[in-house]
């Protein structure tokens, strides 16, 4: 038992180390006042290690990629898959300038790896590429909860739908799938919120919360800083749940601080 606890402690430290602790600046050497994109996150695994993962990577001096995923299940097995996904995302992002193509390649590689284990396993994922020169973002969704955009001009929030209005399957389910790529134009003070389903996988008065609940809570706090809005929503979740979460929880935010 002591050896197992030590192994889990080390696994937790490694997993925490691959979660981004510093965020890229745009332009690269921008001061805090001049930075065009500001990021933030909250990550709360329910056990020693978790199956949620996100990654923020500069792709060039003008582009950044944001990846978030949720591996089926909990514990060590899910945590190992997040490590595989980290490696795949890091390897493939420089080679792909299309969000849907990246998810398709990750899906093919993940299927190849998982087939050898003989254990069915899948992960939902979302990937976005933002170009600060054009102000345009492209994104693809693999069965993941729809991120939301809070419009800086109005404070109104809405989910990011696929432009073809069709859902795409999670990664790891099919050998080959063409994930659709959608686009959106970003403007000053727009805020994007990416999350996993643990953020609303909470029971309230006999019913489970939903993405609509999270959207309304975030919209109500559009006037707060991104950090304060995250803290207040998490505090509300703790109040509703009695401080007990049944799933890993991950919130990632990106805010446009200047006109792109």
Short mmCIF file of C-alpha atoms in Angstrom, two decimals:
data_model
loop_
_atom_site.label_atom_id
_atom_site.label_comp_id
_atom_site.label_asym_id
_atom_site.label_seq_id
_atom_site.Cartn_x
_atom_site.Cartn_y
_atom_site.Cartn_z
CA UNK A 1 0.00 0.00 0.00
CA UNK A 2 2.82 2.41 0.81
CA UNK A 3 4.46 1.68 -2.53
CA UNK A 4 1.15 2.19 -4.33
CA UNK A 5 0.59 5.51 -2.56
CA UNK A 6 4.09 6.62 -3.50
CA UNK A 7 3.52 5.64 -7.14
CA UNK A 8 0.23 7.56 -7.21
CA UNK A 9 1.88 10.58 -5.63
CA UNK A 10 4.57 10.56 -8.28
CA UNK A 11 1.97 10.07 -11.03
CA UNK A 12 0.04 13.06 -9.71
CA UNK A 13 3.17 15.22 -9.68
CA UNK A 14 3.97 14.22 -13.26
CA UNK A 15 0.43 14.92 -14.41
CA UNK A 16 0.45 18.30 -12.70
CA UNK A 17 3.74 19.06 -14.45
CA UNK A 18 2.24 18.53 -17.93
CA UNK A 19 -0.68 20.85 -17.18
CA UNK A 20 0.29 24.35 -18.41
CA UNK A 21 1.41 26.65 -15.61
CA UNK A 22 2.52 29.50 -17.84
CA UNK A 23 0.72 30.88 -20.85
CA UNK A 24 2.06 32.28 -24.13
CA UNK A 25 1.97 36.02 -24.87
CA UNK A 26 0.98 37.66 -28.14
CA UNK A 27 3.05 39.35 -29.44
CA UNK A 28 5.71 37.00 -28.07
CA UNK A 29 7.51 39.61 -25.95
CA UNK A 30 4.39 41.58 -25.01
CA UNK A 31 4.06 43.15 -21.58
CA UNK A 32 1.00 42.39 -19.46
CA UNK A 33 -0.59 45.61 -20.71
CA UNK A 34 0.11 44.85 -24.39
CA UNK A 35 -0.76 41.15 -24.37
CA UNK A 36 -3.61 40.48 -26.79
CA UNK A 37 -4.69 37.11 -25.37
CA UNK A 38 -5.00 36.27 -21.68
CA UNK A 39 -5.48 32.69 -20.47
CA UNK A 40 -6.55 31.13 -17.18
CA UNK A 41 -7.62 27.75 -15.86
CA UNK A 42 -8.89 25.75 -12.90
CA UNK A 43 -8.11 22.02 -12.75
CA UNK A 44 -9.51 19.75 -10.01
CA UNK A 45 -9.07 15.97 -10.37
CA UNK A 46 -11.36 13.91 -8.12
CA UNK A 47 -8.63 11.37 -7.32
CA UNK A 48 -4.87 11.26 -7.12
CA UNK A 49 -4.75 11.52 -10.91
CA UNK A 50 -7.36 12.60 -13.42
CA UNK A 51 -8.62 12.03 -16.95
CA UNK A 52 -9.06 15.69 -17.90
CA UNK A 53 -6.33 17.47 -19.78
CA UNK A 54 -5.73 20.73 -21.62
CA UNK A 55 -2.84 22.20 -23.57
CA UNK A 56 -2.12 25.72 -24.80
CA UNK A 57 0.63 25.94 -27.40
CA UNK A 58 1.93 28.84 -29.51
CA UNK A 59 2.01 27.68 -33.13
CA UNK A 60 3.74 30.79 -34.49
CA UNK A 61 4.20 34.41 -33.50
CA UNK A 62 0.59 35.01 -34.55
CA UNK A 63 -1.19 31.72 -33.79
CA UNK A 64 -2.02 29.70 -30.69
CA UNK A 65 -3.63 26.27 -30.34
CA UNK A 66 -5.94 25.40 -27.43
CA UNK A 67 -6.73 21.71 -26.79
CA UNK A 68 -8.98 20.25 -24.08
CA UNK A 69 -10.09 16.65 -23.57
CA UNK A 70 -11.85 14.32 -21.16
CA UNK A 71 -10.85 10.65 -21.14
CA UNK A 72 -13.52 8.08 -20.33
CA UNK A 73 -13.34 6.84 -16.74
CA UNK A 74 -11.13 7.84 -13.84
CA UNK A 75 -7.85 6.97 -12.22
CA UNK A 76 -4.54 5.71 -13.50
CA UNK A 77 -5.75 4.29 -16.82
CA UNK A 78 -7.36 7.58 -17.83
CA UNK A 79 -4.31 9.51 -16.64
CA UNK A 80 -2.05 7.37 -18.83
CA UNK A 81 -4.19 8.18 -21.85
CA UNK A 82 -3.94 11.91 -21.10
CA UNK A 83 -0.16 11.49 -21.22
CA UNK A 84 -0.47 9.79 -24.62
CA UNK A 85 -2.69 12.63 -25.84
CA UNK A 86 -0.22 15.23 -24.62
CA UNK A 87 2.51 13.55 -26.67
CA UNK A 88 0.29 13.29 -29.76
CA UNK A 89 -0.85 16.92 -29.57
CA UNK A 90 2.71 18.15 -29.08
CA UNK A 91 3.95 16.07 -32.01
CA UNK A 92 1.14 16.86 -34.46
CA UNK A 93 0.21 20.52 -33.86
CA UNK A 94 3.19 21.92 -35.82
CA UNK A 95 2.19 19.77 -38.81
CA UNK A 96 -1.47 20.78 -39.07
CA UNK A 97 -3.01 24.19 -39.66
CA UNK A 98 -6.55 22.79 -39.75
CA UNK A 99 -8.34 21.95 -36.47
CA UNK A 100 -10.45 19.14 -37.93
CA UNK A 101 -7.47 17.49 -39.60
CA UNK A 102 -5.57 17.54 -36.31
CA UNK A 103 -8.38 15.74 -34.46
CA UNK A 104 -8.61 13.21 -37.29
CA UNK A 105 -4.89 12.45 -37.04
CA UNK A 106 -5.00 12.18 -33.23
CA UNK A 107 -7.98 9.83 -33.59
CA UNK A 108 -6.11 7.56 -36.02
CA UNK A 109 -3.01 7.42 -33.83
CA UNK A 110 -5.02 6.90 -30.63
CA UNK A 111 -7.01 4.06 -32.20
CA UNK A 112 -3.79 2.39 -33.29
CA UNK A 113 -2.39 2.57 -29.74
CA UNK A 114 -5.59 1.48 -27.98
CA UNK A 115 -6.14 -1.50 -30.27
CA UNK A 116 -2.97 -3.05 -28.87
CA UNK A 117 -4.38 -2.86 -25.32
CA UNK A 118 -7.59 -4.64 -26.26
CA UNK A 119 -9.59 -2.35 -23.98
CA UNK A 120 -12.26 -0.04 -25.44
CA UNK A 121 -11.64 3.55 -24.44
CA UNK A 122 -12.53 6.95 -25.87
CA UNK A 123 -11.99 10.60 -25.15
CA UNK A 124 -13.97 13.70 -26.01
CA UNK A 125 -11.85 16.60 -27.27
CA UNK A 126 -12.01 20.14 -28.63
CA UNK A 127 -9.31 22.00 -30.51
CA UNK A 128 -9.13 25.66 -31.53
CA UNK A 129 -6.54 27.66 -33.48
CA UNK A 130 -6.60 31.43 -32.97
CA UNK A 131 -4.84 33.84 -35.33
CA UNK A 132 -4.23 37.20 -33.66
CA UNK A 133 -3.39 38.82 -37.00
CA UNK A 134 -6.72 38.09 -38.68
CA UNK A 135 -8.85 37.86 -35.54
CA UNK A 136 -10.26 34.57 -36.76
CA UNK A 137 -10.49 31.31 -34.84
CA UNK A 138 -11.07 27.87 -36.31
CA UNK A 139 -12.18 24.91 -34.24
CA UNK A 140 -13.25 21.27 -34.29
CA UNK A 141 -15.20 19.24 -31.75
CA UNK A 142 -14.95 15.49 -31.08
CA UNK A 143 -17.99 14.79 -28.90
CA UNK A 144 -16.89 17.35 -26.30
CA UNK A 145 -19.16 19.75 -24.37
CA UNK A 146 -19.53 22.87 -26.50
CA UNK A 147 -17.31 25.71 -25.30
CA UNK A 148 -18.96 29.09 -24.98
CA UNK A 149 -18.16 32.56 -26.19
CA UNK A 150 -19.10 35.56 -24.05
CA UNK A 151 -19.30 38.52 -26.41
CA UNK A 152 -17.41 41.51 -25.10
CA UNK A 153 -19.76 44.02 -26.75
CA UNK A 154 -22.95 42.67 -25.15
CA UNK A 155 -21.94 40.36 -22.29
CA UNK A 156 -24.16 37.67 -23.83
CA UNK A 157 -22.97 34.07 -23.90
CA UNK A 158 -23.65 31.37 -26.47
CA UNK A 159 -22.29 27.87 -27.18
CA UNK A 160 -19.89 27.31 -30.07
CA UNK A 161 -21.86 25.18 -32.50
CA UNK A 162 -20.37 23.33 -35.44
CA UNK A 163 -21.25 25.35 -38.52
CA UNK A 164 -22.78 22.27 -40.20
CA UNK A 165 -24.93 21.72 -37.06
CA UNK A 166 -23.75 18.11 -36.85
CA UNK A 167 -22.07 16.44 -33.91
CA UNK A 168 -18.79 14.56 -34.37
CA UNK A 169 -17.87 11.38 -32.43
CA UNK A 170 -15.35 11.20 -29.61
CA UNK A 171 -11.78 10.20 -30.35
CA UNK A 172 -10.94 6.51 -30.24
CA UNK A 173 -14.30 5.18 -31.46
CA UNK A 174 -13.70 4.81 -35.22
CA UNK A 175 -10.59 4.02 -37.23
CA UNK A 176 -11.14 6.95 -39.56
CA UNK A 177 -13.39 9.98 -39.33
CA UNK A 178 -13.30 13.40 -41.01
CA UNK A 179 -13.87 16.00 -38.30
CA UNK A 180 -15.46 19.20 -39.56
CA UNK A 181 -13.75 22.55 -39.03
CA UNK A 182 -15.74 25.67 -38.14
CA UNK A 183 -14.68 29.32 -37.90
CA UNK A 184 -15.61 32.39 -35.86
CA UNK A 185 -14.39 35.99 -35.78
CA UNK A 186 -13.17 37.30 -32.42
CA UNK A 187 -13.39 40.87 -31.17
CA UNK A 188 -12.06 42.96 -28.29
CA UNK A 189 -13.11 41.71 -24.83
CA UNK A 190 -14.58 38.46 -26.16
CA UNK A 191 -14.09 35.62 -23.71
CA UNK A 192 -13.95 31.91 -24.61
CA UNK A 193 -14.66 29.28 -21.95
CA UNK A 194 -13.59 25.66 -22.51
CA UNK A 195 -14.57 23.00 -19.97
CA UNK A 196 -15.16 19.33 -19.25
CA UNK A 197 -18.47 17.85 -18.14
CA UNK A 198 -17.32 17.60 -14.53
CA UNK A 199 -18.13 21.31 -14.23
CA UNK A 200 -21.84 20.54 -14.41
CA UNK A 201 -21.88 16.84 -13.43
CA UNK A 202 -23.39 17.86 -10.09
CA UNK A 203 -26.80 17.04 -8.61
CA UNK A 204 -29.02 19.92 -7.50
CA UNK A 205 -32.44 19.24 -5.94
CA UNK A 206 -32.58 15.78 -7.47
CA UNK A 207 -31.61 16.89 -10.98
CA UNK A 208 -28.22 17.12 -12.65
CA UNK A 209 -26.91 20.49 -13.73
CA UNK A 210 -26.38 21.11 -17.43
CA UNK A 211 -24.21 23.14 -19.85
CA UNK A 212 -27.05 25.68 -19.92
CA UNK A 213 -26.58 26.19 -16.17
CA UNK A 214 -22.88 26.88 -16.68
CA UNK A 215 -23.58 29.24 -19.58
CA UNK A 216 -26.00 31.29 -17.46
CA UNK A 217 -23.61 31.38 -14.49
CA UNK A 218 -20.74 32.57 -16.67
CA UNK A 219 -22.90 35.11 -18.47
CA UNK A 220 -24.04 36.53 -15.12
CA UNK A 221 -20.37 37.08 -14.23
CA UNK A 222 -19.27 38.56 -17.56
CA UNK A 223 -18.38 41.82 -15.80
CA UNK A 224 -15.89 40.11 -13.47
CA UNK A 225 -12.33 39.20 -14.30
CA UNK A 226 -11.98 35.75 -15.78
CA UNK A 227 -10.20 34.53 -12.65
CA UNK A 228 -12.91 35.85 -10.32
CA UNK A 229 -15.69 34.40 -12.48
CA UNK A 230 -14.05 30.96 -12.32
CA UNK A 231 -13.65 31.15 -8.55
CA UNK A 232 -17.24 32.22 -8.00
CA UNK A 233 -18.66 29.47 -10.21
CA UNK A 234 -16.52 26.84 -8.45
CA UNK A 235 -17.67 28.16 -5.08
CA UNK A 236 -21.28 27.85 -6.23
CA UNK A 237 -20.60 24.28 -7.35
CA UNK A 238 -19.11 23.47 -3.95
CA UNK A 239 -22.20 24.90 -2.26
CA UNK A 240 -24.55 22.87 -4.46
CA UNK A 241 -22.57 19.64 -4.19
CA UNK A 242 -21.62 19.93 -0.54
CA UNK A 243 -17.99 20.07 -1.62
CA UNK A 244 -18.06 16.62 -3.22
CA UNK A 245 -17.41 16.32 -6.97
CA UNK A 246 -18.03 13.01 -8.71
CA UNK A 247 -15.97 13.78 -11.80
CA UNK A 248 -12.74 15.53 -12.73
CA UNK A 249 -13.25 19.22 -13.35
CA UNK A 250 -11.45 21.50 -15.78
CA UNK A 251 -12.15 25.12 -16.77
CA UNK A 252 -9.99 26.96 -19.30
CA UNK A 253 -10.52 30.56 -20.39
CA UNK A 254 -9.13 32.77 -23.13
CA UNK A 255 -9.88 36.49 -23.25
CA UNK A 256 -9.21 38.92 -26.07
CA UNK A 257 -7.67 41.96 -24.40
CA UNK A 258 -7.20 44.11 -27.51
CA UNK A 259 -8.68 44.35 -30.97
CA UNK A 260 -7.33 41.56 -33.11
#
